[in-house]
Structures are given as structure tokens and as C-alpha cells.
Short mmCIF file of C-alpha atoms in Angstrom, two decimals:
data_model
loop_
_atom_site.label_atom_id
_atom_site.label_comp_id
_atom_site.label_asym_id
_atom_site.label_seq_id
_atom_site.Cartn_x
_atom_site.Cartn_y
_atom_site.Cartn_z
CA MET A 1 -88.86 177.25 -0.57
CA GLU A 2 -85.16 176.97 -0.36
CA GLN A 3 -83.46 180.11 1.10
CA GLU A 4 -80.91 181.89 -0.84
CA ARG A 5 -77.33 181.93 -0.03
CA THR A 6 -75.15 184.91 1.34
CA PRO A 7 -71.52 185.87 0.18
CA HIS A 8 -69.09 183.38 1.89
CA HIS A 9 -65.49 183.22 1.66
CA THR A 10 -64.45 180.08 0.02
CA ALA A 11 -63.51 180.48 -3.44
CA GLN A 12 -62.12 180.71 -5.98
CA GLY A 13 -59.08 180.22 -3.98
CA GLN A 14 -59.69 183.44 -3.03
CA SER A 15 -62.04 184.52 -0.14
CA PHE A 16 -65.12 182.56 0.30
CA LEU A 17 -67.55 183.21 -2.58
CA TRP A 18 -71.19 183.40 -2.36
CA HIS A 19 -72.84 180.01 -3.88
CA PRO A 20 -76.56 179.71 -4.83
CA SER A 21 -77.95 176.36 -3.48
CA GLN A 22 -77.73 173.68 -6.13
CA HIS A 23 -78.28 169.70 -5.93
CA GLN A 24 -77.85 166.76 -7.83
CA ASN A 25 -77.33 163.01 -6.99
CA LYS A 26 -74.10 161.51 -6.35
CA CYS A 27 -73.78 159.41 -9.28
CA GLY A 28 -74.19 162.52 -11.59
CA PHE A 29 -71.28 164.14 -10.15
CA CYS A 30 -68.87 160.99 -10.34
CA VAL A 31 -69.73 160.49 -14.25
CA PRO A 32 -67.98 163.62 -15.46
CA LEU A 33 -65.20 163.30 -12.90
CA MET A 34 -64.47 159.45 -14.22
CA LEU A 35 -64.51 160.54 -17.94
CA ALA A 36 -62.06 163.20 -17.24
CA ALA A 37 -59.53 160.73 -16.56
CA LEU A 38 -60.10 159.33 -19.97
CA PRO A 39 -58.74 162.15 -22.49
CA ALA A 40 -56.26 164.39 -22.84
CA MET A 41 -57.16 167.93 -23.10
CA ALA A 42 -56.42 170.71 -25.16
CA THR A 43 -53.16 172.57 -24.14
CA GLY A 44 -51.12 175.82 -24.99
CA GLU A 45 -47.54 176.28 -25.11
CA GLU A 46 -45.33 173.29 -24.37
CA MET A 47 -44.34 173.03 -20.75
CA PRO A 48 -42.16 170.92 -18.70
CA PRO A 49 -43.71 167.44 -17.64
CA ALA A 50 -46.32 167.77 -14.74
CA LEU A 51 -44.68 164.52 -13.38
CA GLN A 52 -42.41 165.32 -10.44
CA ASP A 53 -38.81 164.15 -9.90
CA SER A 54 -39.12 163.50 -6.22
CA TRP A 55 -41.55 162.62 -3.22
CA GLY A 56 -41.07 166.17 -1.94
CA ASP A 57 -42.95 167.40 -5.09
CA PHE A 58 -45.33 164.76 -5.25
CA TRP A 59 -48.94 166.61 -4.91
CA LEU A 60 -50.04 163.87 -2.19
CA PHE A 61 -46.90 163.80 -0.12
CA ARG A 62 -47.23 167.69 -0.12
CA PHE A 63 -50.95 167.31 0.90
CA PHE A 64 -50.11 165.01 3.87
CA ILE A 65 -47.34 167.31 4.82
CA ASN A 66 -49.60 170.32 5.13
CA ALA A 67 -52.15 168.49 6.80
CA ALA A 68 -49.84 167.59 9.43
CA GLY A 69 -48.85 170.98 9.96
CA TYR A 70 -52.37 171.99 10.70
CA ALA A 71 -52.87 169.30 12.88
CA SER A 72 -50.04 170.39 15.01
CA ILE A 73 -52.46 173.54 15.41
CA VAL A 74 -55.86 172.19 15.72
CA ILE A 75 -54.87 169.32 18.10
CA PRO A 76 -53.70 171.37 20.81
CA GLY A 77 -56.24 173.92 20.07
CA PHE A 78 -58.95 171.18 20.41
CA LEU A 79 -57.35 169.85 23.81
CA LEU A 80 -57.56 173.45 25.37
CA ILE A 81 -61.08 174.21 24.13
CA GLN A 82 -62.10 170.75 25.94
CA TYR A 83 -60.18 171.74 28.98
CA PHE A 84 -62.04 175.26 29.13
CA LYS A 85 -65.44 173.52 29.00
CA ARG A 86 -64.94 170.71 31.30
CA ARG A 87 -63.61 173.19 33.68
CA ASN A 88 -66.82 175.29 33.35
CA TYR A 89 -64.33 178.40 32.84
CA LEU A 90 -67.62 180.34 31.91
CA GLU A 91 -68.55 180.29 35.40
CA THR A 92 -65.40 180.07 37.34
CA GLY A 93 -63.08 182.12 35.03
CA ARG A 94 -61.54 185.64 35.68
CA GLY A 95 -58.88 187.74 35.35
CA ILE A 96 -57.77 189.92 32.16
CA CYS A 97 -57.69 186.54 29.77
CA PHE A 98 -61.19 185.77 30.23
CA PRO A 99 -62.83 187.93 27.51
CA VAL A 100 -60.28 186.48 24.86
CA ILE A 101 -60.89 182.61 26.29
CA LYS A 102 -65.03 183.55 26.58
CA SER A 103 -64.85 184.80 22.92
CA CYS A 104 -62.71 182.18 21.18
CA VAL A 105 -64.20 179.18 23.22
CA PHE A 106 -68.05 180.17 24.44
CA GLY A 107 -68.97 183.43 22.50
CA SER A 108 -71.97 185.14 23.50
CA GLU A 109 -74.32 182.42 21.90
CA VAL A 110 -76.62 184.85 20.37
CA LYS A 111 -78.38 183.43 17.46
CA SER A 112 -80.94 185.08 14.79
CA VAL A 113 -84.68 184.32 15.06
CA HIS A 114 -84.28 183.69 10.90
CA PRO A 115 -81.14 182.62 9.35
CA GLU A 116 -81.04 185.57 7.00
CA ASP A 117 -80.93 188.24 9.74
CA GLY A 118 -77.63 189.87 10.26
CA SER A 119 -76.27 188.31 6.95
CA LEU A 120 -76.96 191.37 4.87
CA PRO A 121 -78.39 194.46 5.42
CA PRO A 122 -81.95 195.04 3.80
CA ARG A 123 -81.81 195.59 -0.13
CA ALA A 124 -83.37 198.74 -0.81
CA GLU A 125 -85.51 198.35 -4.06
CA PRO A 126 -84.71 200.82 -6.72
CA THR A 127 -87.17 203.81 -7.63
CA GLU A 128 -88.26 205.48 -11.29
CA SER A 129 -86.28 208.16 -10.43
CA SER A 130 -82.90 206.06 -9.96
CA THR A 131 -83.15 204.24 -12.67
CA ALA A 132 -80.17 206.03 -14.52
CA ARG A 133 -78.21 205.63 -11.23
CA GLN A 134 -79.16 202.15 -10.60
CA VAL A 135 -78.00 201.18 -14.21
CA LEU A 136 -74.82 202.80 -13.58
CA LYS A 137 -74.38 200.77 -10.15
CA LEU A 138 -74.93 197.66 -11.82
CA LEU A 139 -72.40 198.64 -14.73
CA PHE A 140 -70.06 199.39 -11.88
CA CYS A 141 -70.70 196.14 -10.21
CA ALA A 142 -70.23 193.98 -13.31
CA ALA A 143 -67.31 195.57 -14.34
CA GLY A 144 -65.79 195.21 -10.84
CA LEU A 145 -66.62 191.65 -10.89
CA GLN A 146 -65.42 191.05 -14.21
CA VAL A 147 -62.38 192.47 -13.91
CA SER A 148 -61.38 191.30 -10.43
CA TYR A 149 -61.88 187.55 -11.14
CA LEU A 150 -60.81 187.46 -14.98
CA THR A 151 -57.52 189.10 -13.85
CA TRP A 152 -57.49 186.47 -11.09
CA GLY A 153 -58.06 183.64 -13.16
CA VAL A 154 -55.29 184.57 -16.16
CA VAL A 155 -52.74 185.36 -13.23
CA GLN A 156 -53.40 181.99 -11.55
CA GLU A 157 -53.14 180.14 -14.90
CA ARG A 158 -49.47 182.06 -15.64
CA VAL A 159 -48.20 181.43 -11.73
CA MET A 160 -49.02 177.71 -11.73
CA THR A 161 -48.29 176.69 -15.56
CA ARG A 162 -45.50 178.82 -16.73
CA THR A 163 -41.96 179.33 -15.49
CA TYR A 164 -40.11 182.52 -14.32
CA GLY A 165 -36.38 183.62 -15.42
CA ALA A 166 -36.57 181.64 -18.66
CA THR A 167 -33.93 182.89 -20.87
CA GLU A 168 -32.04 181.44 -24.10
CA THR A 169 -30.01 179.16 -22.26
CA ASP A 170 -32.07 178.65 -18.84
CA PRO A 171 -35.48 177.11 -18.91
CA GLY A 172 -36.15 179.08 -15.88
CA GLU A 173 -37.95 177.59 -12.65
CA LYS A 174 -41.51 177.05 -11.59
CA PHE A 175 -42.95 177.98 -8.62
CA LYS A 176 -44.44 174.85 -6.77
CA ASP A 177 -45.78 175.88 -3.31
CA SER A 178 -49.23 176.41 -3.55
CA GLN A 179 -49.90 176.83 0.00
CA PHE A 180 -47.95 180.19 0.23
CA LEU A 181 -50.17 181.46 -2.64
CA VAL A 182 -53.08 180.78 -0.11
CA PHE A 183 -51.37 182.29 2.63
CA MET A 184 -51.06 185.65 0.16
CA ASN A 185 -54.60 185.81 -0.52
CA ARG A 186 -55.53 185.24 3.09
CA ILE A 187 -53.33 187.66 4.77
CA LEU A 188 -54.72 190.38 2.59
CA ALA A 189 -58.26 189.58 2.86
CA PHE A 190 -57.87 189.38 6.75
CA THR A 191 -56.34 192.67 6.48
CA VAL A 192 -59.17 194.13 4.37
CA ALA A 193 -61.90 192.26 6.22
CA GLY A 194 -60.53 193.98 9.68
CA LEU A 195 -60.16 197.27 8.51
CA TYR A 196 -64.03 197.28 7.34
CA CYS A 197 -65.05 195.74 10.25
CA ALA A 198 -63.11 198.55 12.52
CA LEU A 199 -64.23 201.35 10.27
CA THR A 200 -67.98 200.58 9.74
CA LYS A 201 -70.74 199.24 12.18
CA GLN A 202 -71.03 195.50 12.58
CA PRO A 203 -73.61 193.49 14.46
CA ARG A 204 -72.88 192.31 17.80
CA HIS A 205 -70.71 189.27 17.37
CA GLY A 206 -72.42 185.98 18.96
CA ALA A 207 -70.57 183.19 17.64
CA ALA A 208 -67.46 181.25 19.46
CA MET A 209 -64.49 182.14 17.50
CA TYR A 210 -63.00 178.47 17.31
CA LYS A 211 -66.07 177.73 15.00
CA TYR A 212 -64.48 179.44 12.20
CA SER A 213 -61.72 177.20 12.05
CA PHE A 214 -63.61 174.43 10.44
CA ALA A 215 -64.65 176.63 7.52
CA SER A 216 -61.14 177.81 7.54
CA LEU A 217 -59.29 174.47 6.93
CA SER A 218 -61.64 173.30 4.61
CA ASN A 219 -61.42 176.53 2.61
CA ILE A 220 -57.23 176.31 2.91
CA LEU A 221 -57.51 172.82 1.58
CA SER A 222 -60.13 173.38 -1.36
CA SER A 223 -57.85 176.57 -2.35
CA TRP A 224 -54.74 174.53 -2.25
CA CYS A 225 -56.52 171.72 -4.35
CA GLN A 226 -57.49 174.17 -6.67
CA TYR A 227 -53.91 175.67 -7.36
CA GLU A 228 -52.55 172.11 -7.39
CA ALA A 229 -55.01 171.27 -10.03
CA LEU A 230 -53.67 173.36 -12.50
CA LYS A 231 -50.32 171.70 -12.84
CA TYR A 232 -52.34 168.86 -14.24
CA ILE A 233 -55.21 169.80 -16.01
CA SER A 234 -56.28 173.00 -18.17
CA PHE A 235 -57.83 175.85 -16.99
CA PRO A 236 -60.92 175.66 -19.20
CA THR A 237 -61.47 172.25 -17.59
CA GLN A 238 -61.17 173.56 -13.89
CA VAL A 239 -63.75 176.21 -14.41
CA LEU A 240 -66.02 173.81 -16.16
CA ALA A 241 -65.75 171.32 -12.86
CA LYS A 242 -66.35 174.46 -10.59
CA ALA A 243 -69.70 174.97 -12.53
CA SER A 244 -70.59 171.43 -11.88
CA LYS A 245 -70.09 171.65 -8.21
CA VAL A 246 -73.75 172.19 -8.01
CA ILE A 247 -73.94 168.23 -6.90
CA PRO A 248 -71.55 167.98 -3.96
CA VAL A 249 -72.94 171.33 -2.98
CA MET A 250 -76.51 169.78 -2.66
CA MET A 251 -75.41 166.66 -1.20
CA MET A 252 -73.52 168.68 1.41
CA GLY A 253 -76.57 170.64 2.15
CA LYS A 254 -78.38 167.38 2.34
CA LEU A 255 -75.67 166.14 4.93
CA VAL A 256 -74.71 169.13 6.94
CA SER A 257 -77.82 171.28 6.86
CA HIS A 258 -80.70 168.47 6.22
CA LYS A 259 -81.90 170.47 3.08
CA SER A 260 -84.63 169.64 1.02
CA TYR A 261 -84.59 170.29 -3.03
CA GLU A 262 -86.84 170.53 -6.19
CA TYR A 263 -87.15 168.46 -8.98
CA TRP A 264 -85.92 171.28 -11.66
CA GLU A 265 -82.68 171.11 -9.55
CA TYR A 266 -82.16 167.81 -10.62
CA LEU A 267 -82.84 168.55 -14.41
CA THR A 268 -80.47 171.37 -14.27
CA ALA A 269 -77.76 169.68 -12.72
CA ALA A 270 -78.05 166.35 -14.90
CA LEU A 271 -77.67 168.90 -17.91
CA ILE A 272 -74.44 170.39 -16.22
CA SER A 273 -73.35 167.18 -16.12
CA VAL A 274 -74.12 165.99 -19.31
CA GLY A 275 -72.39 169.46 -20.69
CA VAL A 276 -69.23 168.65 -18.69
CA SER A 277 -68.84 164.96 -20.16
CA MET A 278 -69.26 166.49 -23.69
CA PHE A 279 -66.29 168.91 -23.13
CA LEU A 280 -64.16 166.29 -21.73
CA LEU A 281 -64.76 163.56 -23.88
CA SER A 282 -64.17 165.81 -26.83
CA SER A 283 -60.74 165.37 -28.76
CA ALA A 284 -58.45 167.92 -30.22
CA PRO A 285 -56.00 166.78 -32.90
CA ASN A 286 -53.02 168.70 -32.02
CA ARG A 287 -52.31 167.81 -28.06
CA HIS A 288 -49.02 168.60 -26.03
CA VAL A 289 -48.16 166.10 -23.18
CA SER A 290 -47.62 168.93 -20.83
CA THR A 291 -51.02 170.11 -19.47
CA VAL A 292 -53.15 166.90 -19.96
CA THR A 293 -56.07 165.72 -17.68
CA THR A 294 -54.50 163.30 -15.53
CA PHE A 295 -55.97 161.06 -12.80
CA SER A 296 -54.02 163.38 -10.40
CA GLY A 297 -55.76 166.29 -11.57
CA VAL A 298 -59.35 164.62 -11.56
CA VAL A 299 -58.57 163.54 -7.79
CA LEU A 300 -57.52 167.45 -6.88
CA LEU A 301 -60.50 168.81 -8.83
CA ALA A 302 -62.65 166.53 -6.53
CA GLY A 303 -60.93 167.32 -3.61
CA TYR A 304 -61.68 171.09 -4.26
CA ILE A 305 -65.14 170.64 -4.89
CA VAL A 306 -65.80 168.56 -1.66
CA PHE A 307 -64.03 170.95 0.73
CA ASP A 308 -65.34 173.94 -1.00
CA SER A 309 -68.83 172.32 -0.50
CA PHE A 310 -68.14 171.64 3.00
CA THR A 311 -67.25 175.37 3.29
CA SER A 312 -70.07 176.98 2.28
CA ASN A 313 -72.90 174.83 4.11
CA TRP A 314 -70.59 175.03 7.20
CA GLN A 315 -70.83 178.76 6.95
CA ASP A 316 -74.37 178.87 5.98
CA ALA A 317 -74.79 176.83 9.83
CA LEU A 318 -72.76 179.92 11.43
CA PHE A 319 -75.13 182.24 9.68
CA THR A 320 -77.68 181.60 12.29
CA TYR A 321 -75.58 183.63 14.80
CA LYS A 322 -76.28 187.26 13.77
CA MET A 323 -73.23 188.40 11.93
CA SER A 324 -72.43 190.08 8.69
CA PRO A 325 -70.40 188.69 5.70
CA VAL A 326 -67.83 190.73 6.33
CA GLN A 327 -67.11 189.47 10.06
CA MET A 328 -67.46 185.98 8.43
CA MET A 329 -64.74 186.95 5.97
CA PHE A 330 -62.58 187.99 9.12
CA GLY A 331 -63.39 185.36 11.08
CA VAL A 332 -62.26 182.51 8.61
CA ASN A 333 -59.28 184.22 7.47
CA VAL A 334 -57.70 184.85 11.19
CA PHE A 335 -57.39 180.86 11.33
CA SER A 336 -56.25 180.61 7.70
CA CYS A 337 -53.74 182.86 8.08
CA LEU A 338 -52.61 180.80 11.47
CA PHE A 339 -52.95 177.54 9.75
CA THR A 340 -51.06 178.49 6.55
CA VAL A 341 -48.20 180.49 8.44
CA GLY A 342 -47.69 177.85 10.89
CA SER A 343 -47.38 175.06 8.18
CA LEU A 344 -45.18 176.90 6.07
CA LEU A 345 -42.94 177.68 9.18
CA GLU A 346 -42.88 174.10 10.41
CA GLN A 347 -41.91 172.86 6.71
CA GLY A 348 -39.39 175.88 6.26
CA ALA A 349 -41.37 176.70 3.02
CA LEU A 350 -41.89 180.43 3.93
CA LEU A 351 -38.58 181.61 3.42
CA GLU A 352 -37.76 179.30 0.57
CA SER A 353 -41.05 181.40 -0.93
CA VAL A 354 -39.62 184.47 -0.05
CA HIS A 355 -36.01 183.95 -2.00
CA PHE A 356 -38.22 182.93 -4.66
CA MET A 357 -39.99 186.43 -4.92
CA ALA A 358 -36.42 187.73 -4.34
CA ARG A 359 -35.28 186.28 -7.12
CA HIS A 360 -38.27 186.73 -9.63
CA SER A 361 -39.83 190.38 -9.12
CA GLU A 362 -42.36 189.15 -11.78
CA PHE A 363 -43.63 186.84 -9.63
CA THR A 364 -43.86 188.88 -6.58
CA ALA A 365 -46.18 191.24 -8.79
CA HIS A 366 -48.17 188.17 -9.70
CA ALA A 367 -48.65 186.79 -6.46
CA VAL A 368 -49.83 190.50 -4.81
CA LEU A 369 -52.19 191.07 -8.02
CA LEU A 370 -53.91 187.58 -6.93
CA SER A 371 -54.40 188.57 -3.38
CA VAL A 372 -55.63 192.26 -4.61
CA CYS A 373 -57.86 190.86 -6.93
CA SER A 374 -59.33 188.11 -4.59
CA ALA A 375 -59.85 190.99 -1.64
CA CYS A 376 -61.52 193.30 -4.18
CA GLY A 377 -63.84 190.90 -5.93
CA GLN A 378 -64.97 189.64 -2.37
CA LEU A 379 -66.21 193.33 -1.65
CA PHE A 380 -67.53 193.59 -4.66
CA ILE A 381 -69.70 190.48 -4.21
CA PHE A 382 -71.12 192.24 -1.10
CA TYR A 383 -71.61 195.22 -2.54
CA THR A 384 -73.82 193.66 -5.64
CA ILE A 385 -75.90 191.16 -3.69
CA ASN A 386 -76.71 194.00 -1.27
CA GLN A 387 -77.71 196.23 -3.97
CA PHE A 388 -79.14 193.86 -6.89
CA GLY A 389 -79.51 190.69 -4.81
CA ALA A 390 -78.38 187.29 -5.53
CA ALA A 391 -80.31 186.42 -8.97
CA VAL A 392 -78.44 189.27 -10.45
CA PHE A 393 -74.99 188.49 -9.30
CA THR A 394 -75.20 184.55 -10.28
CA ILE A 395 -75.85 185.62 -13.83
CA ILE A 396 -72.80 188.27 -13.69
CA MET A 397 -70.77 185.50 -12.02
CA THR A 398 -71.96 183.02 -14.82
CA LEU A 399 -71.19 185.30 -17.53
CA ARG A 400 -67.66 185.62 -15.65
CA GLN A 401 -66.77 181.75 -16.24
CA ALA A 402 -67.64 181.79 -19.88
CA PHE A 403 -65.43 184.80 -20.28
CA ALA A 404 -63.01 183.04 -18.14
CA ILE A 405 -62.69 180.03 -20.57
CA LEU A 406 -62.77 182.33 -23.54
CA LEU A 407 -59.78 184.56 -22.29
CA SER A 408 -57.97 181.28 -21.08
CA CYS A 409 -58.08 179.97 -24.61
CA LEU A 410 -56.91 183.42 -26.14
CA ILE A 411 -54.18 184.19 -24.21
CA TYR A 412 -52.91 180.47 -23.33
CA GLY A 413 -53.80 178.72 -26.51
CA HIS A 414 -56.29 176.12 -25.53
CA THR A 415 -58.30 174.41 -28.51
CA VAL A 416 -62.03 173.43 -27.77
CA THR A 417 -63.61 171.01 -30.29
CA VAL A 418 -67.22 171.61 -31.78
CA VAL A 419 -68.42 168.84 -29.26
CA GLY A 420 -66.40 170.63 -26.51
CA GLY A 421 -68.07 174.26 -27.45
CA LEU A 422 -71.44 172.42 -27.40
CA GLY A 423 -70.67 171.08 -23.97
CA ILE A 424 -69.61 174.53 -22.49
CA ALA A 425 -73.19 175.90 -24.11
CA VAL A 426 -75.43 173.22 -22.36
CA VAL A 427 -73.48 173.90 -19.14
CA PHE A 428 -74.23 177.76 -18.93
CA MET A 429 -77.72 177.24 -20.55
CA ALA A 430 -78.33 174.97 -17.49
CA LEU A 431 -76.87 177.66 -15.16
CA PHE A 432 -78.88 180.32 -16.53
CA LEU A 433 -81.97 177.84 -16.30
CA ARG A 434 -81.41 177.47 -12.72
CA VAL A 435 -81.54 181.26 -12.14
CA TYR A 436 -84.47 181.60 -14.15
CA ALA A 437 -86.42 178.68 -12.36
CA ARG A 438 -85.25 180.13 -8.97
CA SER A 439 -86.65 183.37 -9.90
CA ARG A 440 -89.93 182.18 -10.95
CA MET A 441 -90.33 179.72 -7.76
CA LYS A 442 -89.76 182.69 -5.38
CA LYS A 443 -92.23 185.07 -7.13
CA ARG A 444 -94.77 182.02 -7.12
CA SER A 445 -93.94 181.29 -3.31
CA LYS A 446 -94.86 184.71 -2.40
CA LYS A 447 -98.40 184.51 -3.74
CA LEU A 448 -98.97 181.47 -1.81
CA PRO A 449 -100.45 181.42 1.66
CA PRO A 450 -97.94 180.90 4.50
CA GLY A 451 -97.17 177.28 5.26
CA GLU A 452 -97.44 176.29 1.44
CA THR A 453 -94.81 175.40 -0.79
CA PRO A 454 -95.42 175.82 -4.51
CA VAL A 455 -93.81 172.25 -5.46
CA GLN A 456 -92.62 169.29 -3.74
CA LYS A 457 -89.01 169.02 -2.32
CA VAL A 458 -87.34 165.68 -2.34
#
């Protein structure tokens, strides 16, 4: 049977989130993305055009500038790692720097016998006498997750699609640097994870620190693509695209972790593709030019999904070392802060963003709220999975996606046609079907003799 995933920091542009293992073929993923380039999506208030006036504002140009900033840190780091390995520093090194270099380059190389070991403490099964308490805990977890991530989604759309400082005579200005928002999220997540690790008992850390940089880099890029995509597509479109990322996640699972998948996973992933296609092809009578589904938005969404899929699968490989999810959160965010602040300083964008915050106190509040919701949501993820397991968590987060679409339509005026609504229903029906099928398969596998599998994997 396929193993459940533990919480990761990816995110929702937020910290790395837990993702259940999912799969589908490559063509099924391409269909809804290609269809997304055809129609214009329903929009809310009329906004300034998403097309940029200069090369400096063009998303592809900014992507390469950001990547160049990351490369200025990655390449020297790579050369240093190769230098220490070639010198056999682990055997010959000494001095006050030795423990730091050993931890960053070599680690202790202690791996778990089972991949799930150390990822989460064992979940205690509820007893009959504690039923009322368990119900209260479940309500607390569900409310915490819903409030954290629904607030995060509403504020994210506000920051990326609306102006600040608008008056009757001045249209105001939009905040354009998505990388700064990623940095804000990561610096708070790094602080929270660091405090948690310092105040609570954690497993002995075994992985070399540099191995977190791969997940960190892909996590930064996925979050950046997610923020940038909202300049070109509607928020409901983005949420459905995230729901359909089961396909590239499973593709990356085959490529990175050599996983196998069951036939029902192909069926549910196909249903998700159909539902997303129905939503993207649905037409609305009243459309504005501003927030249309453009080719740029589709490319950015594809980038988000691919980078996020790599992040979660790379983190799965790291969990073979004995570490907790909070240690994973800390390690990834160390490099995320390093990469983003380095790139922002090189571009001079950090000071510019701080000046924007000084001009618009409302933006400052929104940026801080985004970071707080992201960090709090991550802690709720850990607690929920520890108390109730992955299946309950998946149901809560699937409901959250549906509520996010509804809330966005109510607040920002997005319209959804009957066909689009049916497409949304098909997507979430498939997601709940995945949860149900996974639960049944796990129960069946427990009854089988060791070494036998209930169904054939492909």
C-alpha cells in the first residue's frame, strides 16, 4: 500500500503543507491547463490591466532575475560543499568550525528503519470516555484550519489584485514584488519553528543541512508562482488548479521516489481533470478585461504545481532521516530566508518594499496577517494529523478549498456559471472519493497477511 504523507512546508505560499499521495498520467494534467488558456474567467471589480508597462514588471523577467539571485548563493555553496567533501573534511577537519561544517555538509547520516519513524509521534486512539473531548478537539482543529487558511486566501487575493492608497483623484498603486511576500511568510515560519524546536523535545537531527536547500528553492519558486498567478487569473481558478495537482504530484512520485499507484487513483484524478475542464470552459455573460485567464497565468500555475510537487516528494525523501515535521519546517525555512533576503538585497527590492510598507499601513497589516495565518495554519496541520490522522485532515482541507472559492466569489464578485458550478462539484466529489477509497484500502491491507497487497499497483 502507498504510504501516507506527513505535513510539509510548501504551500499555499505558506509553509510546506501536507499532501496526500496522488497520481495521474501526464496528458490528463495538460488538458485542463491547455483549456485554461482559451476562455476568460469571471471577474470582480474592474482593475488596472495585468499587462505590465516595462520589462522590469514582466513576470518572466522577474523570474530570471530572482533565479539569478538564488544562483549567486547556490553556486558558491555547491563549490564549498564539493571542496569539503574532496578534502575528506569529516576525517581531517578540526577547530571551532568543525561542528558547523559537519552539520551543514555531512550530517550524522542517521536514518530511520521505517520512513514514517520520526515524522510524527504516534497518534493516540480516542477512548469512549473521552468522546466529548475528542469532538471538542476536532472542532478546534477544524476551526483553526478554516480560519487560518480562509483568511490567508482572502488577504492574498486582496494584496495581489487590489491597489493601496486609492482616492477620488488618485487610483493608488499595487504591490508588485511577490518575492517580498514569500520572505515575510518564511521569516515568521522560521521563527515559529525555531522556538518550537528549542522549547520541545525533538529527535536527534541526522540529515546534512544543505539537503534542505533543494526543497527550499522549489518551495520559494512555487510560492512566487502562486502569488504572481493571481495577477492574471481569478482566485477560484487558482484553487481548482491546486486541487488538480494530484497529477504532477504522482508524476514526481514516480520520477523522484519511484512510487507505484493503484487504479482507483487514476479514476479520481481523471474526474478531477474533467471537473477542472468544465469550470475553465464555462462562460460568463459579464466579464471584465482585468483578471482574465491568460497564457501567463496558466504558465505560472503550471510552474507552481511542478515546483510544489517536487518539494513534497523531496521532503518525503528527507523524512527517511529521523526528524520531526517541525525540524523539516525549520530546515527548509532557514534556506528560504537566506535565498529570498539575498535576492531582495541584490535587486534593491527589500528597501523598496519596506518603503511601500511605510507609505501604506494597510499593506503592512495585510503582509503581517498573511505570515501569521501561514505559520498558525502550519501548527494546526501538525496538531490535527497527530490527533486525528491524515484522512480527517484531508477532509477538512478539502472543505476549506470549497469554502475559499465561495468566499472569494462573495467578497470579490467572481461569477460562476451552472456548468462551472457542476465542474467544481465534480472536483470535490473526486477529492472526497479519494479519501474514502484510501481509507477502505488501508483497512483492507491490515487484514491481509504480510507481503500481500489488496490490488495491483501500476
